[in-house]
XYZ file of C-alpha atoms in Angstrom:
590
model
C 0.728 -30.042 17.604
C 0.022 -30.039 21.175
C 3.161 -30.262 22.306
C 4.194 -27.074 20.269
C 5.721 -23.771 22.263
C 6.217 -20.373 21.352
C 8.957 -17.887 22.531
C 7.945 -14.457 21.743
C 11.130 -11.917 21.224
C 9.486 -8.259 21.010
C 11.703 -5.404 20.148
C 9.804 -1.825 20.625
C 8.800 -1.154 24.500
C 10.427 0.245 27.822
C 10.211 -2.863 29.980
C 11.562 -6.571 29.880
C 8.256 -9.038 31.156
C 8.911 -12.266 32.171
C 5.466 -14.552 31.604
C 4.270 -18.253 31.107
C 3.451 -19.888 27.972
C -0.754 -20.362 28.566
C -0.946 -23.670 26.799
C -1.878 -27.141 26.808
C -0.943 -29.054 30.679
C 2.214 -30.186 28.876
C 3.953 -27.015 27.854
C 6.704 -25.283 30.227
C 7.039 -22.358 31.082
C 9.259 -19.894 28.650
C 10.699 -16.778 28.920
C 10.045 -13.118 27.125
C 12.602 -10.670 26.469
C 11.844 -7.194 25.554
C 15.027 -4.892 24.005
C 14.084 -1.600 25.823
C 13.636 1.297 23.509
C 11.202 4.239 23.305
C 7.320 3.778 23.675
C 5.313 3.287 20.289
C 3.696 6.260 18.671
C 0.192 6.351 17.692
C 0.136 4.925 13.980
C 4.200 3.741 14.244
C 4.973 -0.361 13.888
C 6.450 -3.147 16.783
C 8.483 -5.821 15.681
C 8.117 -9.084 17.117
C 10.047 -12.222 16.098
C 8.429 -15.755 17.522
C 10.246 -18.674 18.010
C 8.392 -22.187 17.803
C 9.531 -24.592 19.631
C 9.748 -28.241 17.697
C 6.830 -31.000 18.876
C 8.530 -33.888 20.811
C 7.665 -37.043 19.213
C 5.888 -39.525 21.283
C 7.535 -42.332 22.887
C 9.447 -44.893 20.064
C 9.035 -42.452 17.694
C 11.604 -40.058 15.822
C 11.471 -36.818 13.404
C 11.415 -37.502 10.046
C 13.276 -35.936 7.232
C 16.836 -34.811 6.959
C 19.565 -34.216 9.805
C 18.977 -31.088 11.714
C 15.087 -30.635 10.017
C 12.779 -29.241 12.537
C 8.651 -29.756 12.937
C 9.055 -26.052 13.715
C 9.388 -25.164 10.387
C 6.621 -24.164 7.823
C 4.408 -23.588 10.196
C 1.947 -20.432 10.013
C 1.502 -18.420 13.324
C -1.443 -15.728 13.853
C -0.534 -12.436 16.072
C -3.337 -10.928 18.027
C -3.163 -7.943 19.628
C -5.721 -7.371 22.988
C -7.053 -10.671 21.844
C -8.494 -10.111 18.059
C -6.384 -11.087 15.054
C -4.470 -8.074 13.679
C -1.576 -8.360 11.450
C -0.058 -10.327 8.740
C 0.410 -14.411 9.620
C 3.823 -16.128 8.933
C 4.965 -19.364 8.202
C 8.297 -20.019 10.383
C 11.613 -20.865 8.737
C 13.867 -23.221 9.028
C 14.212 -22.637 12.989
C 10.523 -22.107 14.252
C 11.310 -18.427 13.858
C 8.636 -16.172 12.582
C 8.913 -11.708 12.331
C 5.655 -9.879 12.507
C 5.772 -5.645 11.915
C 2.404 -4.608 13.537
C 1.145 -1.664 13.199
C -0.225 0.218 16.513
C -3.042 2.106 15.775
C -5.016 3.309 18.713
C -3.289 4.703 21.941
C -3.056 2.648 24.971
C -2.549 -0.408 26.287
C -1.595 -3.148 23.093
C -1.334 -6.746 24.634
C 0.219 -8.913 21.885
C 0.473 -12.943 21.705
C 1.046 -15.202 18.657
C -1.081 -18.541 18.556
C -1.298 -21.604 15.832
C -4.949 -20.922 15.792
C -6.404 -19.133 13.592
C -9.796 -17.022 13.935
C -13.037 -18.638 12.938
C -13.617 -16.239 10.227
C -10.582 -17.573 7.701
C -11.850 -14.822 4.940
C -11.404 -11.431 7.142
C -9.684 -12.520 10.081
C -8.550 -8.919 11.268
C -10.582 -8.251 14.255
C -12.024 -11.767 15.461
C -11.420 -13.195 18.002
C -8.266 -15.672 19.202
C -10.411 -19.290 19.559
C -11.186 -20.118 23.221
C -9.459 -22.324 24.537
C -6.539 -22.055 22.114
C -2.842 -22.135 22.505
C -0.874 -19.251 22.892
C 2.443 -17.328 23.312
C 3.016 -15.761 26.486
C 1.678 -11.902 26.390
C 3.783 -8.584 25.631
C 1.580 -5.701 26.750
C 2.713 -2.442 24.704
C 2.431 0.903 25.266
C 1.044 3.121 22.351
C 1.160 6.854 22.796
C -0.901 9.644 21.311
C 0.413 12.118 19.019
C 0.228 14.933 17.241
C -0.004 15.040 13.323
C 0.160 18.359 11.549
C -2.328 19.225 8.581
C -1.470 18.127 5.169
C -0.649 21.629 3.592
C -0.403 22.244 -0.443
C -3.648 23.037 -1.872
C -2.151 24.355 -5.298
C -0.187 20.788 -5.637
C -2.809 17.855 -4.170
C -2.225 14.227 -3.923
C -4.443 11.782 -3.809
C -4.302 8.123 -4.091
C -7.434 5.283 -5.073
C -8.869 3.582 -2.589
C -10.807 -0.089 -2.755
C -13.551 -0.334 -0.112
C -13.965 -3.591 -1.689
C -13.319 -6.767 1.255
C -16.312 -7.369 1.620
C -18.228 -11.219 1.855
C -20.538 -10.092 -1.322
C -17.036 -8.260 -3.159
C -13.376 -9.582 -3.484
C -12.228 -11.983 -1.041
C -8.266 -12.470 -0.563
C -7.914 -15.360 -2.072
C -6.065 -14.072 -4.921
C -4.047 -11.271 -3.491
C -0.566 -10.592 -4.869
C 0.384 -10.310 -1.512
C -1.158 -9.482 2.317
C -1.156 -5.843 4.069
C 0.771 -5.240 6.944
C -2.290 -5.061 8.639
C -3.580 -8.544 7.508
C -6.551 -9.502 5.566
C -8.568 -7.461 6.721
C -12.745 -5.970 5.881
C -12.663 -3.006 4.852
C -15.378 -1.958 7.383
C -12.866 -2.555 10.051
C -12.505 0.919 11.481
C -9.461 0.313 13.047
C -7.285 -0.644 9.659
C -9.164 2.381 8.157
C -7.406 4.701 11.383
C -4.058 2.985 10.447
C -4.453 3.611 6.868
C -5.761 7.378 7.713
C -2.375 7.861 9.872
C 0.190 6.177 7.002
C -1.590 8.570 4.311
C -1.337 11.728 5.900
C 1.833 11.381 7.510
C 2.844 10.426 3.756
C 1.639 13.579 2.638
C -2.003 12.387 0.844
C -4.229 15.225 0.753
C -7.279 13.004 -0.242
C -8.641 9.788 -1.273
C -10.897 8.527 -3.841
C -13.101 5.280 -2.688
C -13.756 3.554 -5.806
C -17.523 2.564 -6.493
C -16.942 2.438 -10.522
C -18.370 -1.066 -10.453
C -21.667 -0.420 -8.785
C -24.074 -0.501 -11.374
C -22.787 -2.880 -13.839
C -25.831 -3.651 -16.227
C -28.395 -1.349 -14.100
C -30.782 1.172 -15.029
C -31.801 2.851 -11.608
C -29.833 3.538 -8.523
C -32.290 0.633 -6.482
C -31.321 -2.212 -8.695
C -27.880 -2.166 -7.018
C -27.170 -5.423 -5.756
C -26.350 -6.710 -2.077
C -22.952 -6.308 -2.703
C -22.984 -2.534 -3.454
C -24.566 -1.956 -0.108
C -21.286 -3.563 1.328
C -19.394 -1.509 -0.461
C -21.582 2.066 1.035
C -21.218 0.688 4.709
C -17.722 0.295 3.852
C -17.082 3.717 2.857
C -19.517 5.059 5.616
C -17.162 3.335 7.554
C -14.425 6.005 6.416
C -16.932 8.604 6.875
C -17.052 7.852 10.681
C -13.676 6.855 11.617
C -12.461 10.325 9.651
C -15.318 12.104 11.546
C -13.959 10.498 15.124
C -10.257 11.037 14.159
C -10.717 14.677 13.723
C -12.809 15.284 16.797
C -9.844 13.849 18.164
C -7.397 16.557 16.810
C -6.075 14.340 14.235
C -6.333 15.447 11.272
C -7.294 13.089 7.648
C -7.115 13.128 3.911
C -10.318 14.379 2.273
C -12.397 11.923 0.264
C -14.102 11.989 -3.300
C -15.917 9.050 -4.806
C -15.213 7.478 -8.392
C -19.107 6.469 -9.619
C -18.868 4.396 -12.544
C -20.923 5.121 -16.102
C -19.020 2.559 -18.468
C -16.570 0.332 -17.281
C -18.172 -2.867 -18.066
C -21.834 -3.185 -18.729
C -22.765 0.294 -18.878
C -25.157 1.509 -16.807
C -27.554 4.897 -17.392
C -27.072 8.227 -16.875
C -30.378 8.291 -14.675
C -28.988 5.793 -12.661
C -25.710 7.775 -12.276
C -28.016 11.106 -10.961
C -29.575 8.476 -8.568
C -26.659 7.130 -7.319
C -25.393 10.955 -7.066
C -28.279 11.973 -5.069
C -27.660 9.262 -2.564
C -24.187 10.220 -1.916
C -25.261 14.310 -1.516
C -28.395 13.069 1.075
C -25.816 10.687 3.127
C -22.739 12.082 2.856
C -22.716 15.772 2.162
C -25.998 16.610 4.311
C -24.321 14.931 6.904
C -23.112 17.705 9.518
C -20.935 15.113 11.292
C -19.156 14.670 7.914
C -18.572 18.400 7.380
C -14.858 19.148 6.045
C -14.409 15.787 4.645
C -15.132 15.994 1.272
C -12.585 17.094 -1.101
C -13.567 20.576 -2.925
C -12.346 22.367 -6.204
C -13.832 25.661 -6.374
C -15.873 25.229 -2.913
C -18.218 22.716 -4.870
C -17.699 19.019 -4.040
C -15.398 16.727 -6.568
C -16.852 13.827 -8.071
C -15.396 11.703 -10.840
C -17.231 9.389 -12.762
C -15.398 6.809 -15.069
C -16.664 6.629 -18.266
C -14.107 4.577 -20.469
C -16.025 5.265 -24.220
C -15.792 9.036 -23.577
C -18.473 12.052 -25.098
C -19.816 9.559 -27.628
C -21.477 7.280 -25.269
C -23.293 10.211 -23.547
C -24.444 11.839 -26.321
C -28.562 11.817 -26.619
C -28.555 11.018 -22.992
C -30.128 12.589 -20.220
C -27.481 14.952 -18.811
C -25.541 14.043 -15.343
C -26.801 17.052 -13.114
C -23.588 19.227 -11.877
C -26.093 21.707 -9.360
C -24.362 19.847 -5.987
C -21.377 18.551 -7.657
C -17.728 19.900 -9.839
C -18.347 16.357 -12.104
C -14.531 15.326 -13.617
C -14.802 12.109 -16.490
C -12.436 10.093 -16.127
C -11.171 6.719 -18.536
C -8.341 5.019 -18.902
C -5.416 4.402 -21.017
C -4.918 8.323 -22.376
C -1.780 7.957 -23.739
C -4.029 5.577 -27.134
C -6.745 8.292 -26.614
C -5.089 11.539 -26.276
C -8.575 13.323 -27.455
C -9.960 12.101 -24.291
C -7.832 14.564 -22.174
C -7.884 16.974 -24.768
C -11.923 16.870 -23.660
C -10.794 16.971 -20.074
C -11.133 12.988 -18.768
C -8.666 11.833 -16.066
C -7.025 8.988 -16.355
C -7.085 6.177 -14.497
C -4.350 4.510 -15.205
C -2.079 5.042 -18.167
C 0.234 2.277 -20.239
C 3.258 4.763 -20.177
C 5.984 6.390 -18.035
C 4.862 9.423 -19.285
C 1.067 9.634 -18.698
C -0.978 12.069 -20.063
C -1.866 15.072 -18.614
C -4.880 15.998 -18.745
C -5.640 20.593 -19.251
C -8.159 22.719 -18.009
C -8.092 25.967 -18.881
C -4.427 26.457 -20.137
C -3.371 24.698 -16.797
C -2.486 20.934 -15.902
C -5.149 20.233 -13.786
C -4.844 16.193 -13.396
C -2.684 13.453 -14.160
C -1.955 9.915 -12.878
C 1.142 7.801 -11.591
C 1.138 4.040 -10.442
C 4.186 1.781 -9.697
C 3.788 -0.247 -12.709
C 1.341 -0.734 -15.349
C -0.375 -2.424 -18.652
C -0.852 -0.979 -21.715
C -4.376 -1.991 -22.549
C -4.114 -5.513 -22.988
C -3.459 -6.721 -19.645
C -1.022 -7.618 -17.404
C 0.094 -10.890 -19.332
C 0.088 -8.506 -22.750
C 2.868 -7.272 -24.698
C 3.452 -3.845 -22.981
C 3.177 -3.982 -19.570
C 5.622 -2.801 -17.537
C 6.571 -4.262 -13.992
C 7.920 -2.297 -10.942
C 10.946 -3.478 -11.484
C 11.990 -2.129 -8.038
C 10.674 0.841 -8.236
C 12.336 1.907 -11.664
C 8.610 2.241 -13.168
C 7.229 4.472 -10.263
C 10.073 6.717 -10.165
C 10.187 7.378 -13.970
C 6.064 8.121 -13.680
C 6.961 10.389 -10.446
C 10.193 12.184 -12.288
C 7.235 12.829 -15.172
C 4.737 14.605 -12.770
C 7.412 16.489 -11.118
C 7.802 18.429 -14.686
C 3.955 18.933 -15.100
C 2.939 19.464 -11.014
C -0.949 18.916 -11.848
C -2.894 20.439 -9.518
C -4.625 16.608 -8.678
C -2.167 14.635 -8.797
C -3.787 10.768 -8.514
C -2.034 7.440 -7.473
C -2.900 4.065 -8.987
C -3.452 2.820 -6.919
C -3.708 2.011 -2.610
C -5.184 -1.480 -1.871
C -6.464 -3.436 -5.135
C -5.271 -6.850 -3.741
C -7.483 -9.147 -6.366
C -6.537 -11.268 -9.311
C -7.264 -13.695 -11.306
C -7.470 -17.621 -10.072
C -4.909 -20.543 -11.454
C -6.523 -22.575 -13.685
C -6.109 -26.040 -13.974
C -5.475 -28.118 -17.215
C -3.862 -26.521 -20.466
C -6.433 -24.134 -19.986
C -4.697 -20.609 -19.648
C -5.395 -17.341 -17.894
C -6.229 -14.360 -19.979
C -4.433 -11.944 -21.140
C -7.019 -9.168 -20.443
C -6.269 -9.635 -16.658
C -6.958 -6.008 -15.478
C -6.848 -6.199 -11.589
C -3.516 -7.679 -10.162
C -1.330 -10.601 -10.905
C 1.659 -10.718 -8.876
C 3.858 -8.349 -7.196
C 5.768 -7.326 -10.608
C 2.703 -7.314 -12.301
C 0.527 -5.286 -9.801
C 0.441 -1.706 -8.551
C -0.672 -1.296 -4.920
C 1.518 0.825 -2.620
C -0.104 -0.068 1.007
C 2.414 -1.617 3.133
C 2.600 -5.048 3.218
C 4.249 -7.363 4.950
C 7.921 -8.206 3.783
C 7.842 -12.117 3.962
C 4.138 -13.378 3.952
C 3.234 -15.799 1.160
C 0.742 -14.339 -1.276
C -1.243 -15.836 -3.936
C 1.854 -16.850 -6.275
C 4.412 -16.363 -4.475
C 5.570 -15.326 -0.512
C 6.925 -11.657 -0.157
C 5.990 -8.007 -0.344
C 7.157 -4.906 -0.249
C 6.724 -3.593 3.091
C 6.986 0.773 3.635
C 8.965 0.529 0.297
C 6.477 1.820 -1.868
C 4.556 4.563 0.809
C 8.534 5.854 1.337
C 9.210 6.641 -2.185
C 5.410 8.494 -2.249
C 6.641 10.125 0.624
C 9.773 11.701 -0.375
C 8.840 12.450 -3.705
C 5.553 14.558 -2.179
C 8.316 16.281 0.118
C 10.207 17.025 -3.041
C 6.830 18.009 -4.680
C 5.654 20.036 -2.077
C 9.170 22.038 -2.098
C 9.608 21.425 1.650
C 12.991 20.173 0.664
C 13.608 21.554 -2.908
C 17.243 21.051 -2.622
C 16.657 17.347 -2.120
C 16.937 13.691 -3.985
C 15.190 10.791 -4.022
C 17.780 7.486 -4.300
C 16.889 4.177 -4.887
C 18.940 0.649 -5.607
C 16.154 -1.180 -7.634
C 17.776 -4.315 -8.646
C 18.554 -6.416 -6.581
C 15.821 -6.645 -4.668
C 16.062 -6.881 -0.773
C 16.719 -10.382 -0.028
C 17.426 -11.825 -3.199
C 19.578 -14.566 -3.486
C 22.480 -14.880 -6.371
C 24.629 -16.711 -7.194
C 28.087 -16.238 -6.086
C 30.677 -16.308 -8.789
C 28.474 -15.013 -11.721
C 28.248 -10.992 -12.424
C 25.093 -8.879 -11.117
C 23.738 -5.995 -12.308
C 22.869 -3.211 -10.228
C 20.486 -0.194 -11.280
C 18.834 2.653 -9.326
C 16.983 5.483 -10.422
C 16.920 8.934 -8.585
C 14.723 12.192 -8.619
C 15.109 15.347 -7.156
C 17.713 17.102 -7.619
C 20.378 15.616 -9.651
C 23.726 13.858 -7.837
C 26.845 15.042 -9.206
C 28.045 11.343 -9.832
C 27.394 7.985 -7.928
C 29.790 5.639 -5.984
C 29.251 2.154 -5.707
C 30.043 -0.103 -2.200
C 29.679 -3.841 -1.888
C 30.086 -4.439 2.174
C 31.514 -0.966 2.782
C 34.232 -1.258 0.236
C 34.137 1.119 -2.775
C 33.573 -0.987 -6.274
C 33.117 2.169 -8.374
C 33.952 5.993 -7.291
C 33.019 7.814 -10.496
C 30.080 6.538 -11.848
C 29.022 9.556 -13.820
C 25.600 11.639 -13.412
C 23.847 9.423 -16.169
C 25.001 6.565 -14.690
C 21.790 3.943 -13.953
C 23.913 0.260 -14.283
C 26.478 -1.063 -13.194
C 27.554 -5.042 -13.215
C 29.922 -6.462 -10.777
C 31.901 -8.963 -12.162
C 31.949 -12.685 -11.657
C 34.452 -13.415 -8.295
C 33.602 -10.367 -6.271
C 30.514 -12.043 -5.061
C 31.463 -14.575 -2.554
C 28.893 -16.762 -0.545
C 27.149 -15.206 2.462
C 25.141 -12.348 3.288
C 26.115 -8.765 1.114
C 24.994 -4.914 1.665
C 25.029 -3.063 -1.262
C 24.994 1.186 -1.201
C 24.540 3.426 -3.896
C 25.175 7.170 -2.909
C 24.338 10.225 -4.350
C 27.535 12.428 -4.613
C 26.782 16.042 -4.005
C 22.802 15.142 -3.203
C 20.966 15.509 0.132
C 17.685 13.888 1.732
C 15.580 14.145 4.437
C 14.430 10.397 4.050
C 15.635 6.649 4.464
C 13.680 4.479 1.912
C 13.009 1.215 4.834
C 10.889 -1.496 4.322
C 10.273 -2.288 7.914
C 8.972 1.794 9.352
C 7.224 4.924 7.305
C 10.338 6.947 7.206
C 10.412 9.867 9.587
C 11.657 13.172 8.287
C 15.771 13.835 9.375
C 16.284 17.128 11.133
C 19.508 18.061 9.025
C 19.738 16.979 5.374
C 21.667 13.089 4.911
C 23.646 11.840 2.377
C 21.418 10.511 -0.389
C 22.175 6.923 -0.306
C 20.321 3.957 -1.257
C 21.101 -0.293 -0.013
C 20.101 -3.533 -0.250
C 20.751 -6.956 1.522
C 21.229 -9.752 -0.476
C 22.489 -13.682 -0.117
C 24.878 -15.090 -2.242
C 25.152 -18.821 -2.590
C 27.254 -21.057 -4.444
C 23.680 -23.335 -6.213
């Protein structure tokens, strides 16, 4: 596709630049317009739609395919920004237009272009290089401006969320993912998609993260059989170390970090091996004076968790895991089948309920565990698993911890991104699939990007997900006590329906509680008095005509400081808003 152009619309800076395609000999010039609007904060998202222009066929020869179909379409376009890949790719739509949200995270100059090429490196493309010598959009250069974040306060009430240092070549690859980050697919030693996650966690109120090594020692019986792999994983999380480190020289400050070591969860490995591994960590991480601050503390002694899934019984007769340069916390899974477990003080997790378990230490709640959706123990294919339905599943898990307020509070889960492969023949995929399997069937809550094609399936949820953990910490951390959370969960943004059948519409709310709920379908009132316990309500067959539909739920009588968008991380309102909740949707007539 020689022949191919791309127009470059960027919405987000102060200026309106007027460049050249660089291209093959062939291409013409095109033009760049810029809406003005303020300069980019350090950490905050531009929007850029492309435009492809269609290949002209060669002489005698004609597009194929049906009147007013485009070579334009379906094709996938790669964003760089100051020449490396960064970003989600997009396949264009039915007019060669493509929308990238990019995240900005370093201050200064950001020179953006969109190409057909991508990177050499297909696995981890965040970061490499755009080809020489390939094709690309003409350049937007960006403006990204420091800023100032305040500390994460709370230390009675903490939040933390589970981290996968995983993208590595020797780990999990993103062939599988459910669906792609905002910031692409990215390794997860790249220090500048560990500064952009840094920024979205604190500003969403995470007070610390926990990188998850719980699969290090699968089968091992000392620390230095680890395999290759596992030393991806520790220059991965070193990685953190670092970039945390440099961010608050900086002034900026970062969530704290604990690690989750792994006992059983899989072949078991040894106890010694765990006081190895344990050692390590204290001589690389905690010795470290360039590190000092970082880790998360309970009682000025360092947390560590360690997942042990068979509980007391497999540690009995065992050497004893050493607690002199460590607070130790078990953790398994699945509580709400093994209540004795938290009875004995193990964290969870993840639990198969929408209440989890809390988990006591002395007479207090001291940890429990939320995640957008969840199985049950059998998998995500089992009987019992529960979906995010929109967000239904999170909210009910969040409206649960609000009545407990655990002093840990832990997310399942940040960035898992890995399930299992398609199989071919009548051969079937387990049930027991315990990572992710699709974006019902999955939990991660880092933004993605709204319309990239995943493993099964193109979408994603964009800031949805961080939004919701955002307000509800606000809520948590009574910095708005009088507020509510509101959210339309079905349908989902974008859907299409069918016009002339009946939809249902749910939402689910926390906070505190709206006095009733009214109902609009494109700014006309369907229902006025939907009462406090209202959740559902169906519009009838005939009110949905064809086209494009907003949908708003509001709160009557409730307040927030938060809009839940896809496309930003919601920034706190000065004055209290109405608590409202909407959707776009299609309707078609087939």
């Amino acid at each position: 596709m020689r022949g191919d152009k791309l127009k470059v619309l960027f919405f987000g800076a102060a200026a309106i630049l007027l460049m050249p395609l660089r291209a093959t000999a062939a291409a013409r010039a095109i033009q760049l317009r810029m809406a003005p609007a303020k300069a980019i904060r350090e950490g905050g998202v531009a929007t850029v739609r492309a435009r492809l222009e269609p290949a002209k066929p060669a002489v005698g020869k004609t597009v194929s395919g049906a009147p007013g179909a485009s070579n334009a379409s379906g094709v996938m376009l790669w964003p760089y920004v100051n020449g490396l890949q960064w970003g989600a790719a997009e396949k264009t739509g039915p007019r060669g237009r493509a929308t990238f949200i990019l995240p900005l995270p370093m201050p200064g100059a950001a020179t953006i272009q969109v190409s057909l090429r991508p990177p050499t490196n297909i696995g981890f493309p965040v970061g490499q290089p755009l080809p020489p010598g390939a094709a690309a959009s003409n350049a937007v250069t960006v403006h990204v401006t420091p800023r100032t974040f305040a500390a994460v306060k709370g230390r009675r009430h903490l939040v933390g969320a589970d981290v996968e240092p995983w993208f590595t070549p020797l780990n999990a690859p993103w062939t599988t993912a459910e669906a792609v980050p905002l910031c692409g697919k990215y390794a997860s030693t790249n220090t500048e998609v560990i500064r952009e996650q840094a920024l979205w966690l604190d500003e969403m109120g995470v007070n610390y993260i926990v990188e998850d090594w719980s699969n290090n020692l699968w089968g091992k019986t000392q620390w230095k059989q680890r395999p290759p792999g596992v030393n991806q994983l520790v220059a991965a999380t070193t990685a953190v170390f670092k970039t945390y480190a440099r961010m608050r020289k900086e002034g900026l400050p970062t969530p704290q970090i604990t690690l989750l070591l792994g006992l059983v969860n899989g072949p078991p490995t040894t106890t010694t091996a765990v006081n190895e591994e344990m050692h390590f960590i204290h001589q690389h991480y905690l010795r470290n004076p360039r590190y000092k601050g970082l880790w998360l503390l309970d009682h000025h002694k360092p947390l560590i968790l360690i997942l042990n899934i068979l509980g007391p019984a497999f540690t009995a007769g065992k050497p004893p895991i050493h607690r002199n340069a460590f607070a130790v916390r078990w953790m398994a899974a699945q509580l709400q089948a093994t209540p004795a477990l938290a009875q004995e003080g193990y964290w969870s997790w993840m639990d198969g309920s929408v209440r989890p378990m809390p988990t006591l230490r002395h007479g207090r709640v001291e940890s429990l565990t939320v995640t957008p959706a969840f199985f049950n123990g059998g998998g995500w294919l089992a009987t019992g698993a529960r979906p995010r339905a929109g967000g239904r599943t999170y909210i009910a898990e969040l409206r649960w911890a609000l009545l407990h307020r655990p002093k840990f509070l832990n997310i399942c889960q940040w960035n898992e991104f890995a399930g299992p492969a398609k199989q071919r023949g009548p051969v079937k995929v387990a049930r027991s699939v315990m990572d992710c399997y699709s974006i019902p069937l999955s939990n991660d809550i880092e933004p993605t990007a709204p319309h990239a094609c995943g493993y099964r399936g193109c979408g994603g949820w964009g800031f949805y997900y961080a939004n919701i953990t955002r307000t509800f910490i606000s809520i948590y951390r009574h910095k708005t006590p009088d507020a509510t959370l509101l959210a339309l969960t079905s349908p989902a943004p974008g859907k299409v329906v069918k016009s002339g059948s009946a939809l249902i519409v749910r939402w689910s709310w926390l906070g505190r509680p709206p006095k009733e709920f009214r109902l609009q379908l494109d700014g006309q009132t369907l229902a006025g008095q939907l009462g406090a316990n209202a959740r559902k309500f169906i519009i009838s067959a005939g009110q949905i005509h064809p086209g494009p539909h907003t949908l708003t739920v509001y709160g009557v009588g409730a307040r927030s400081r938060y809009r839940l968008s896809i496309t930003h991380l919601a920034h706190r309102q000065a004055h209290l808003i109405p608590a409202a909740s909407r959707v776009t949707f299609q309707a078609k007539t087939n």
